[in-house]
Short mmCIF file of N, CA and C in Angstrom, two decimals:
data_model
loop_
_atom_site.label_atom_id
_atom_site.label_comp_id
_atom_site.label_asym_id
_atom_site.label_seq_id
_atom_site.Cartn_x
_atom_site.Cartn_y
_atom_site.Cartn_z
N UNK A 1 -52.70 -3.86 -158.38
CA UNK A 1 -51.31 -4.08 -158.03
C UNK A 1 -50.80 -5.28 -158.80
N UNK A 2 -49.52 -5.36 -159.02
CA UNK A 2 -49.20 -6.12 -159.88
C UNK A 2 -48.73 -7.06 -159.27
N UNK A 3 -48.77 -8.49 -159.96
CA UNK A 3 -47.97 -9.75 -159.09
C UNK A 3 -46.15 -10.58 -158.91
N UNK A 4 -45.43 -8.76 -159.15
CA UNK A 4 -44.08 -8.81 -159.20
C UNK A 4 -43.79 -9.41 -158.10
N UNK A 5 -42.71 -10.44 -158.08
CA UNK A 5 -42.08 -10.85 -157.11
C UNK A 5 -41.12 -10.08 -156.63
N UNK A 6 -40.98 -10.37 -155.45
CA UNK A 6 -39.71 -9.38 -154.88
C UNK A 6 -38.72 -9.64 -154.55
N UNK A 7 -37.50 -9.41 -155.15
CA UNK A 7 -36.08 -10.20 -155.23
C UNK A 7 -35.26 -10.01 -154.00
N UNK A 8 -35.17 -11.21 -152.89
CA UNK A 8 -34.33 -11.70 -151.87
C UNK A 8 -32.97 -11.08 -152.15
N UNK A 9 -32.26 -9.72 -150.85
CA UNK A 9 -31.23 -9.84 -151.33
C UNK A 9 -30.07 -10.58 -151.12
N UNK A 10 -28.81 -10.50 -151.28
CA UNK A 10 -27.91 -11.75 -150.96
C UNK A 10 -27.79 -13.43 -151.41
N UNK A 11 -29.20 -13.23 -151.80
CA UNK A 11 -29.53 -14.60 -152.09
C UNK A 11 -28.97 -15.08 -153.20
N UNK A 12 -27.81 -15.58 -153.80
CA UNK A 12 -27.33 -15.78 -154.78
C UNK A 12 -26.34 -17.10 -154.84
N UNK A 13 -26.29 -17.50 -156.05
CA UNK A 13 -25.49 -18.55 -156.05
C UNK A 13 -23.62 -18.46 -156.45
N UNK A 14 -23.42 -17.16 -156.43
CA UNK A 14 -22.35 -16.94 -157.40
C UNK A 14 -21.39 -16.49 -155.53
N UNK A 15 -20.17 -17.49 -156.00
CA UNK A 15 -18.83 -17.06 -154.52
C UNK A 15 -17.76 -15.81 -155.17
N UNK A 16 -17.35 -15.79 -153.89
CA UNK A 16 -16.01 -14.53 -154.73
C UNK A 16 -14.96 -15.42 -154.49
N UNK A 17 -14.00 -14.50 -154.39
CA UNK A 17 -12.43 -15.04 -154.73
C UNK A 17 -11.72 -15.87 -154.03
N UNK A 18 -12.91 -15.98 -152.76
CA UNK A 18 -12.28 -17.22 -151.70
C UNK A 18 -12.89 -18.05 -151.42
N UNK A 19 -14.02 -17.99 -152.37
CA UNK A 19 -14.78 -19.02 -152.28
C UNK A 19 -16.32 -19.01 -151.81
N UNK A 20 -16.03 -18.30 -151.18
CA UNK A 20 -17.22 -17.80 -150.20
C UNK A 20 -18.58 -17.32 -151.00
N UNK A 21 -19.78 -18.10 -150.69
CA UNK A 21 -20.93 -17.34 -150.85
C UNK A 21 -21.43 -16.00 -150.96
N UNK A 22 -21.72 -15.30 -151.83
CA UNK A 22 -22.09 -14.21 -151.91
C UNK A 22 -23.18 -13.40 -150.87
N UNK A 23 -22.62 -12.96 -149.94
CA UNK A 23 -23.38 -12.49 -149.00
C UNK A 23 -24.05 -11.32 -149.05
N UNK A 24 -24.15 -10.44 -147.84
CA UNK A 24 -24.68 -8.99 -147.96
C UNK A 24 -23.63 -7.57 -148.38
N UNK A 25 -22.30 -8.10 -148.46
CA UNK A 25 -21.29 -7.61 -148.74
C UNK A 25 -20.76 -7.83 -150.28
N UNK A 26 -21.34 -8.58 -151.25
CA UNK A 26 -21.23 -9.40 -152.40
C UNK A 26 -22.21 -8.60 -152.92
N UNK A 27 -23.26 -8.60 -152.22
CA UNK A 27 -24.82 -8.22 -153.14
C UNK A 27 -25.17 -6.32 -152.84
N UNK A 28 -24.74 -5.78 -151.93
CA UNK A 28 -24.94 -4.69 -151.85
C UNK A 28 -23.84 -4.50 -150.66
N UNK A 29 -23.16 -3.57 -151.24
CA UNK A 29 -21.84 -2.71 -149.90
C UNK A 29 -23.05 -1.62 -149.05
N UNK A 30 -22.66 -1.04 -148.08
CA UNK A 30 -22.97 -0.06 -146.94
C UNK A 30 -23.52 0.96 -148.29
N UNK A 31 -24.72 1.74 -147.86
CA UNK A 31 -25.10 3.15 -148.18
C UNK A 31 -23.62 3.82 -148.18
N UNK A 32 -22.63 3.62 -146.84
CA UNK A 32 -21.81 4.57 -146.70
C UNK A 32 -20.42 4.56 -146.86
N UNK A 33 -20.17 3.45 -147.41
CA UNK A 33 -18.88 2.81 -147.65
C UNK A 33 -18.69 2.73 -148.99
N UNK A 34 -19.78 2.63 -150.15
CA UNK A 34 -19.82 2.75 -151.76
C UNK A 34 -21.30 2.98 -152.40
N UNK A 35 -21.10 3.74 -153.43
CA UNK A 35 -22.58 3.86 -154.15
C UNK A 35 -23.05 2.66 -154.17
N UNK A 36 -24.28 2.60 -154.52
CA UNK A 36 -24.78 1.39 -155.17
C UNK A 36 -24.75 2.00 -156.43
N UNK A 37 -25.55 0.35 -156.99
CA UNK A 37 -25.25 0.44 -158.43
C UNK A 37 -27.27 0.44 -159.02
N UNK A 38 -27.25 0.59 -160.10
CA UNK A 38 -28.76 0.60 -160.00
C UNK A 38 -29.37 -0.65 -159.66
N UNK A 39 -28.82 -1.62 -160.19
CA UNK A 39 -29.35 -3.24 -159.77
C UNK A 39 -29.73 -3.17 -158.08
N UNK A 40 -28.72 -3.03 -157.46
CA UNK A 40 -28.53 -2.47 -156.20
C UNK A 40 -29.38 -1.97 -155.34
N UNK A 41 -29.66 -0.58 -155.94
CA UNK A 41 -30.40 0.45 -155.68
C UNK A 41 -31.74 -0.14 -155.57
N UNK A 42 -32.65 -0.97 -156.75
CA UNK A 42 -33.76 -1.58 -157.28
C UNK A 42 -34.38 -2.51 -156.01
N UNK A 43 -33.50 -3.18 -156.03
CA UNK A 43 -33.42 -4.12 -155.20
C UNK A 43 -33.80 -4.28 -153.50
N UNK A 44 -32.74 -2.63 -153.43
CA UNK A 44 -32.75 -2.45 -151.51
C UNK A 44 -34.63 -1.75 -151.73
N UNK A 45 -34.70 -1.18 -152.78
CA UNK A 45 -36.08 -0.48 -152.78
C UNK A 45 -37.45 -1.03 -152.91
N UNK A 46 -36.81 -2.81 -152.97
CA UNK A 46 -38.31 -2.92 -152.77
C UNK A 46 -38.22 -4.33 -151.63
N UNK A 47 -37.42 -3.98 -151.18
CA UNK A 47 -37.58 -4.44 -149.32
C UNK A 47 -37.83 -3.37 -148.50
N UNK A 48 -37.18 -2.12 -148.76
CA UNK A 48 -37.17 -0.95 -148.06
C UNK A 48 -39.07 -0.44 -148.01
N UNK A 49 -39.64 -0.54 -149.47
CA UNK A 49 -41.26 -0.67 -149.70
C UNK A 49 -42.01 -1.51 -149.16
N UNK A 50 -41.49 -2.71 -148.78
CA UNK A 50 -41.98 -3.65 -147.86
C UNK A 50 -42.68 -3.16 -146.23
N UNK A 51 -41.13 -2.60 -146.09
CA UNK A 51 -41.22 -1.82 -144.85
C UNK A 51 -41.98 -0.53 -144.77
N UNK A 52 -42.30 -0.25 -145.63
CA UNK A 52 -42.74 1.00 -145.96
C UNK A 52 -44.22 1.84 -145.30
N UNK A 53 -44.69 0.76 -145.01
CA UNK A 53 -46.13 0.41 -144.31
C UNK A 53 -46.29 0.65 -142.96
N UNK A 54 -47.05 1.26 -142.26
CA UNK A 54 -47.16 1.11 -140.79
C UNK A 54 -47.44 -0.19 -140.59
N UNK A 55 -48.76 -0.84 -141.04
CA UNK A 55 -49.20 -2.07 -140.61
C UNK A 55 -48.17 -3.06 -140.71
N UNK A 56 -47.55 -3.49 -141.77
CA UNK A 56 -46.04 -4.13 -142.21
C UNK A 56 -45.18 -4.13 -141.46
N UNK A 57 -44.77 -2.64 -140.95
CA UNK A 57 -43.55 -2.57 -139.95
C UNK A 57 -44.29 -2.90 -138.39
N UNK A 58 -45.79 -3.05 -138.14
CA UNK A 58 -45.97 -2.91 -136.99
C UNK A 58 -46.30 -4.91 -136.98
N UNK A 59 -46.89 -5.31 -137.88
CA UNK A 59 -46.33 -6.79 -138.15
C UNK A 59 -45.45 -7.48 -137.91
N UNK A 60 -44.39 -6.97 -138.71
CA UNK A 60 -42.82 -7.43 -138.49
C UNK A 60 -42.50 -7.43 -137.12
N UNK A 61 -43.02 -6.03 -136.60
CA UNK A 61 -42.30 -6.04 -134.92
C UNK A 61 -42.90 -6.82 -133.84
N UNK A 62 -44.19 -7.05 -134.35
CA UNK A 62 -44.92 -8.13 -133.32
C UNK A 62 -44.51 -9.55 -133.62
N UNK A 63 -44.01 -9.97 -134.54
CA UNK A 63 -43.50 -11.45 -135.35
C UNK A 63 -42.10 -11.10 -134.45
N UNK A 64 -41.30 -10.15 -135.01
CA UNK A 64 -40.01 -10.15 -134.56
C UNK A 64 -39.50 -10.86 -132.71
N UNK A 65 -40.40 -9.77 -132.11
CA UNK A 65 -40.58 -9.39 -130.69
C UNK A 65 -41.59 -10.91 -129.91
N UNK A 66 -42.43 -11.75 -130.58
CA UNK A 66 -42.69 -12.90 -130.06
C UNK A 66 -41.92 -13.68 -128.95
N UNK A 67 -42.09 -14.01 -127.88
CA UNK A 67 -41.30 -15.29 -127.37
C UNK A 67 -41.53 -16.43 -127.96
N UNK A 68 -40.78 -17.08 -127.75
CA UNK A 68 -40.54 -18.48 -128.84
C UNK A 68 -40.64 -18.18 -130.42
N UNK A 69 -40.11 -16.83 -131.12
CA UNK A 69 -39.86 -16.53 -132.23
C UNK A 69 -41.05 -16.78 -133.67
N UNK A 70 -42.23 -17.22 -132.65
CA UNK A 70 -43.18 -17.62 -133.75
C UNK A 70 -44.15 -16.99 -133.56
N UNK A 71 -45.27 -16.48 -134.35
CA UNK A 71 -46.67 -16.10 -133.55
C UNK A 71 -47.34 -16.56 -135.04
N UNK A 72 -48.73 -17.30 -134.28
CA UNK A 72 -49.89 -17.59 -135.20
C UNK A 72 -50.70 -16.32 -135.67
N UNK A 73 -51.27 -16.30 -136.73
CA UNK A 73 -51.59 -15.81 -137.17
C UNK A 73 -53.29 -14.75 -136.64
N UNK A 74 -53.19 -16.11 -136.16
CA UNK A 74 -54.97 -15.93 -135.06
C UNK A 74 -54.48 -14.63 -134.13
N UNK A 75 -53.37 -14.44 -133.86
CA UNK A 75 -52.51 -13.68 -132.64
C UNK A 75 -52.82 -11.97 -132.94
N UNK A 76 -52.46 -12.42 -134.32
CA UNK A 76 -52.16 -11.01 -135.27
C UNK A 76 -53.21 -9.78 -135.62
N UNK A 77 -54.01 -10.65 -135.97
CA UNK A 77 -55.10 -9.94 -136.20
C UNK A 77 -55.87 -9.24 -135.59
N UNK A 78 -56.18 -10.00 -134.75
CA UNK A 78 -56.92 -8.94 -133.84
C UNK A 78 -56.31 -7.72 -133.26
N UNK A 79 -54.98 -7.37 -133.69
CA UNK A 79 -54.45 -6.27 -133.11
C UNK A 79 -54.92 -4.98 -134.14
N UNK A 80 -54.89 -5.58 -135.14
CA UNK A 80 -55.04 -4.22 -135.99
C UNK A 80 -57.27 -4.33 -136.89
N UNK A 81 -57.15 -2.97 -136.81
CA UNK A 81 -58.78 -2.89 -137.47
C UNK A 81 -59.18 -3.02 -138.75
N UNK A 82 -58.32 -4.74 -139.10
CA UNK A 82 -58.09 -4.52 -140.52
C UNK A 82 -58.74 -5.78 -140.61
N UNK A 83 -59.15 -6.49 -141.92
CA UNK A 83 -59.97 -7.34 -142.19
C UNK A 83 -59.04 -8.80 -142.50
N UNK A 84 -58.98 -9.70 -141.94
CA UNK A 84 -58.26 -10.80 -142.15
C UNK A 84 -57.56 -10.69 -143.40
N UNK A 85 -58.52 -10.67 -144.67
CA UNK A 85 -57.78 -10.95 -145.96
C UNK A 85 -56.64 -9.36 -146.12
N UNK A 86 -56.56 -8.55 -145.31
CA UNK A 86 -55.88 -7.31 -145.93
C UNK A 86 -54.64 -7.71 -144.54
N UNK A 87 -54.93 -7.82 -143.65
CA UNK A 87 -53.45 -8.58 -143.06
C UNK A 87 -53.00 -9.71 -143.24
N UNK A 88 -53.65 -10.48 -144.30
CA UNK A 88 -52.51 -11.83 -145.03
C UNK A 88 -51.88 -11.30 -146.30
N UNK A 89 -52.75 -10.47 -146.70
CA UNK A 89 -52.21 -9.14 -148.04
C UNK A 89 -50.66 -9.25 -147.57
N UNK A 90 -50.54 -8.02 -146.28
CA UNK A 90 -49.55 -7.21 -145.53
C UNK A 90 -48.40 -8.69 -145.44
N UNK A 91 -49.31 -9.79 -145.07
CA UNK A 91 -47.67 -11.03 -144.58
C UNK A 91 -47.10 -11.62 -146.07
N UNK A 92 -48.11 -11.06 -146.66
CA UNK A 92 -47.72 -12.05 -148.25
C UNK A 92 -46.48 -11.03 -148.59
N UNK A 93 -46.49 -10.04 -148.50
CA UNK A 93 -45.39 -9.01 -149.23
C UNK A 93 -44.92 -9.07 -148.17
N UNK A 94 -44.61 -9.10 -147.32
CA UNK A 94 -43.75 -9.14 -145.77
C UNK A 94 -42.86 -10.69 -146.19
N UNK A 95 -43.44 -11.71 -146.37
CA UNK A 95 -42.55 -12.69 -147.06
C UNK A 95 -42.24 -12.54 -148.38
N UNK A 96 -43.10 -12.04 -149.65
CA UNK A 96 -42.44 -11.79 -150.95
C UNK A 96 -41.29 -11.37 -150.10
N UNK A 97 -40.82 -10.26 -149.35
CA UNK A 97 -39.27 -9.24 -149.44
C UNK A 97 -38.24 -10.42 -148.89
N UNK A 98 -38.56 -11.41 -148.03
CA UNK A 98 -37.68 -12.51 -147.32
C UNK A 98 -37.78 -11.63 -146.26
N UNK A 99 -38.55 -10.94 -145.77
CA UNK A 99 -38.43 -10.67 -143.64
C UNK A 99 -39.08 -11.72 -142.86
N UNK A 100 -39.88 -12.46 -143.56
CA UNK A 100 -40.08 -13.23 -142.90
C UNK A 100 -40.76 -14.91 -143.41
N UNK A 101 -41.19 -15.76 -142.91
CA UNK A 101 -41.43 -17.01 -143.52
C UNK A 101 -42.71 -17.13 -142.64
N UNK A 102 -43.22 -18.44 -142.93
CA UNK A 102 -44.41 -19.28 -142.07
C UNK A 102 -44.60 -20.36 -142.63
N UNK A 103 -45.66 -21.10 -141.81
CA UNK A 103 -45.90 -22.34 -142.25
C UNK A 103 -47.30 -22.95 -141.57
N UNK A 104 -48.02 -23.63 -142.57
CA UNK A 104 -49.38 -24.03 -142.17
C UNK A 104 -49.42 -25.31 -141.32
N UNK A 105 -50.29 -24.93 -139.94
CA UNK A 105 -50.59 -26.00 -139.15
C UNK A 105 -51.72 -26.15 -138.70
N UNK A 106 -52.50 -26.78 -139.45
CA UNK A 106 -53.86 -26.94 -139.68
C UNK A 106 -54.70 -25.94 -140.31
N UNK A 107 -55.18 -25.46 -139.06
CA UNK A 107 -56.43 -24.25 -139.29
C UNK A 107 -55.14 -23.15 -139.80
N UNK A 108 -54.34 -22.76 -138.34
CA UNK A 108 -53.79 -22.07 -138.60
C UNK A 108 -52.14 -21.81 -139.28
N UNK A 109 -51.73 -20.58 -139.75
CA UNK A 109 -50.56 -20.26 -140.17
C UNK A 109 -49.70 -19.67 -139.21
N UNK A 110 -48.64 -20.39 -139.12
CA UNK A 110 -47.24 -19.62 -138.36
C UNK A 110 -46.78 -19.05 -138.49
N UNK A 111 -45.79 -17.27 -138.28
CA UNK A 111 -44.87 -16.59 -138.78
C UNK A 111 -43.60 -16.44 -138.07
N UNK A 112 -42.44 -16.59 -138.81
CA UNK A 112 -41.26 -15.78 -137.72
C UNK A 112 -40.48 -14.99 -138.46
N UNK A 113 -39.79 -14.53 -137.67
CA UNK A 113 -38.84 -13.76 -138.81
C UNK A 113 -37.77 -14.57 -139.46
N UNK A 114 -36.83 -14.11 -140.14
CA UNK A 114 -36.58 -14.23 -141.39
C UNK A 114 -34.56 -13.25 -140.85
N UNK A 115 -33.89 -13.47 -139.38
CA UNK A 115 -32.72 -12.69 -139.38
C UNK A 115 -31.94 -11.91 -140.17
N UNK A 116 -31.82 -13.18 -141.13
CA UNK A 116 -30.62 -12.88 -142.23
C UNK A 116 -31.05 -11.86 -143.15
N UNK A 117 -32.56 -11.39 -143.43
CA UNK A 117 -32.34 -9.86 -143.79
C UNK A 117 -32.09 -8.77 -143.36
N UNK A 118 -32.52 -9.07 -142.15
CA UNK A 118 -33.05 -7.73 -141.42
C UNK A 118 -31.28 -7.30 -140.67
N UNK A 119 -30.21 -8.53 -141.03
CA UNK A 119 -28.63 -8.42 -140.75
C UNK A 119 -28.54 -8.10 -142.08
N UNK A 120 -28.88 -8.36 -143.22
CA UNK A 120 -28.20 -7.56 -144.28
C UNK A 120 -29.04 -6.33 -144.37
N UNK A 121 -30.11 -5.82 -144.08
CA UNK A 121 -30.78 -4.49 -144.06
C UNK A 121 -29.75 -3.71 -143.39
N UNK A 122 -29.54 -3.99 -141.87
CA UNK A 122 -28.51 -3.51 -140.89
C UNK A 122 -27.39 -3.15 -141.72
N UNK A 123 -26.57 -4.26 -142.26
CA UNK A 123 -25.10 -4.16 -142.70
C UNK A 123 -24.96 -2.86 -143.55
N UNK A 124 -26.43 -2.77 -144.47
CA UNK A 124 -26.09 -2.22 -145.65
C UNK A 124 -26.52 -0.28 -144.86
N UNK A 125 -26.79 -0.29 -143.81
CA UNK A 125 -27.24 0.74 -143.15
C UNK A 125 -26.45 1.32 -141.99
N UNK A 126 -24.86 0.16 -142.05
CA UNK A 126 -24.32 0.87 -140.78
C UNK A 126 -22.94 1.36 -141.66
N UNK A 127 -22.50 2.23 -140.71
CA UNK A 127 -21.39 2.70 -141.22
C UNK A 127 -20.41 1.89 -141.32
N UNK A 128 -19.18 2.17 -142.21
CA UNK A 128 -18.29 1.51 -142.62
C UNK A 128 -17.21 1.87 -140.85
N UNK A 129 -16.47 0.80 -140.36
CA UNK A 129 -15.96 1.25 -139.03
C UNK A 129 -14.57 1.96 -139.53
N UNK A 130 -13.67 2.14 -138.72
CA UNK A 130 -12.66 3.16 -138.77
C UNK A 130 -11.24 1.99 -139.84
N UNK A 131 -11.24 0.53 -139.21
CA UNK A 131 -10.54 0.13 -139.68
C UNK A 131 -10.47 -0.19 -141.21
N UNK A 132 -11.78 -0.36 -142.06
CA UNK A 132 -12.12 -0.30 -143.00
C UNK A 132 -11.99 0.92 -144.05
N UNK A 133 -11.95 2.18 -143.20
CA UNK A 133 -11.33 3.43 -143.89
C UNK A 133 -9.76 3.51 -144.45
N UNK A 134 -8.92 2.86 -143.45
CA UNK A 134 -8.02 3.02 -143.62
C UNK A 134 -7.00 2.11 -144.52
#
């Protein structure tokens, strides 16, 4: 596997016309409101591959779903019949996409999620509302 990084979307430095930061609306419109563009397209596809995983998505949802928004890493593992180094594999590309972050405290590593994608995943996945049609 190769050691491509995986490009954060929204994440940009460039504002539009009012100034404003380029958000999830800047960096990719709705599936259903405008095509994408291939940049676009590239992009949602390798967060969407992120997710792509049972173990990944079943990761994410145990990180997500935590009380107090954090869970150690020690937590994690033992849920699935997988070998330590192949579920830090799964969090390393789970943070390459930006779903989520952590941070080392001592022995162990922290994870939480990461909102602001998983609101631009949403955005770019809900329909455009009625007032926006018109």
């Amino acid at each position: 596997m190769s050691k491509q990084q995986l490009v954060v979307l929204g994440q940009s430095d460039a504002t539009d016309a009012n100034g404003q930061n380029g958000g999830a609306d800047a960096c990719c419109p709705g599936l259903l409101s405008a095509p994408l563009d291939e940049e676009q397209a590239g992009e949602l596809a390798k967060v969407f591959k992120a997710l792509g995983d049972p173990v990944r998505l079943r990761l994410l949802s145990m990180i997500a779903s935590r009380a107090g928004g954090e869970v150690c890493v020690c937590d994690l593992t033992p849920a699935f019949d997988l070998s330590q180094p192949t579920i830090s594999h799964h969090l390393k590309l789970l943070r390459q996409a930006g779903l989520i972050d952590c941070e080392r405290r001592g022995t162990w590593v922290y994870y939480w999620l990461l909102p602001e994608m998983t609101d631009r995943l949403a955005g770019v996945l809900t329909r455009p509302s009625a007032d926006a049609t018109s």
